[in-house]
Amino acid sequence: MKVAENLCQVKSKIEKACERSGRRPEDVTVIAVTKYVSNERAQEAVDSGVLHLAENRKEGLLEKQETIHDDRVTWHLIGTLQTRKVKEIVGKVDYFHALDRLKLANELNKRITEGKLKCFVEMNISGEESKHGITEAELDDFIDKLAEFDHLQVVGLMTMAPNTEDSDVIRQVFHRLRILRDRIRDRKIIYAPCSELSMGMSHDYEIAVEEGATFVRIGTSLVGNE
Ligand SMILES: *Cc1c(COP(=O)(O)O)cnc(C)c1O
């Protein structure tokens, strides 16, 4: 399938999810996750009008950037990052979705020399051991401790749904992330406006949109997985 055709489907599903939940489609940004696909396929996504691209590993991100030269593209790093690799991505990422430890925050802050990196704090809501992210109980303290890092801005919270077919369970996780987002946002912290919600992938983005997602990260259903 052409990316353009998949994009039509994704957009129409997002519009319907917005209708069901009284939201505006323009408040939902589609990010194409290109980690499984070739540079050519990623370029096709850009040519189809998807101007937000994401990779989960820094190697993949740098590789895509070497072939896609388009100033209109916003680059997202959505997977965890090893502290020692931070210097390689500084200045090359617009949004980082996986801030989950102070050591990483410290390293990012140290390496960034100008401006602020837009970060999502990654949350582990479901409590699955295999998942990255901080717990609800740690959130407020974590946000407080980010105050000392002048080059980081917490634009929102991010999570991955648990590995289950049970859509009620998935919905509860997204709903919970929204409540936490609202709570931090309402504290009106200068370095943590926290107005965004990065949640929803190929199998669950419609639920995520119903629950308030402002960024959905879609790989398989948009650009494919091979
Ligand atoms: C791979 C990945 C996605 C996209 O997954 P699909 O199921 O292919 O849509 C979204 N978010 C993160 C963090 C990922 O690693």
XYZ file of C-alpha atoms and ligand atoms in Angstrom, residues 31 33 35-36 55-56 78-79 97 122 158-160 198 200-203 205 216-222 224-225, ligand 1:
43
model
C 4.116 10.982 13.663
C 7.515 5.812 12.917
C 12.128 2.307 12.329
C 11.154 -0.774 10.288
C 12.865 6.566 15.126
C 13.325 4.627 18.346
C 10.877 7.975 20.714
C 13.052 5.299 22.303
C 9.821 11.183 23.982
C 7.965 8.603 29.706
C 4.379 9.770 26.948
C 3.411 6.160 27.473
C 3.134 2.827 25.683
C 2.224 11.259 23.265
C -1.226 5.608 20.657
C 0.428 3.303 18.114
C -0.909 1.300 15.181
C -3.184 -0.924 17.251
C -4.288 5.106 18.301
C 0.155 9.567 17.897
C 3.186 7.462 16.895
C 2.246 5.186 14.011
C 4.565 2.763 12.249
C 2.996 -0.412 10.890
C -0.370 1.037 9.830
C 1.149 4.043 8.110
C 4.478 -0.602 7.190
C 6.852 -2.861 9.066
C 7.757 1.143 17.179
C 7.152 2.169 18.040
C 5.914 2.756 17.707
C 5.099 2.381 16.467
O 4.673 1.058 16.520
P 3.593 0.477 15.481
O 2.874 -0.561 16.272
O 4.360 -0.098 14.352
O 2.693 1.581 15.078
C 5.417 3.738 18.549
N 6.077 4.120 19.655
C 7.258 3.580 20.027
C 7.926 4.062 21.269
C 7.834 2.582 19.236
O 9.011 2.039 19.604
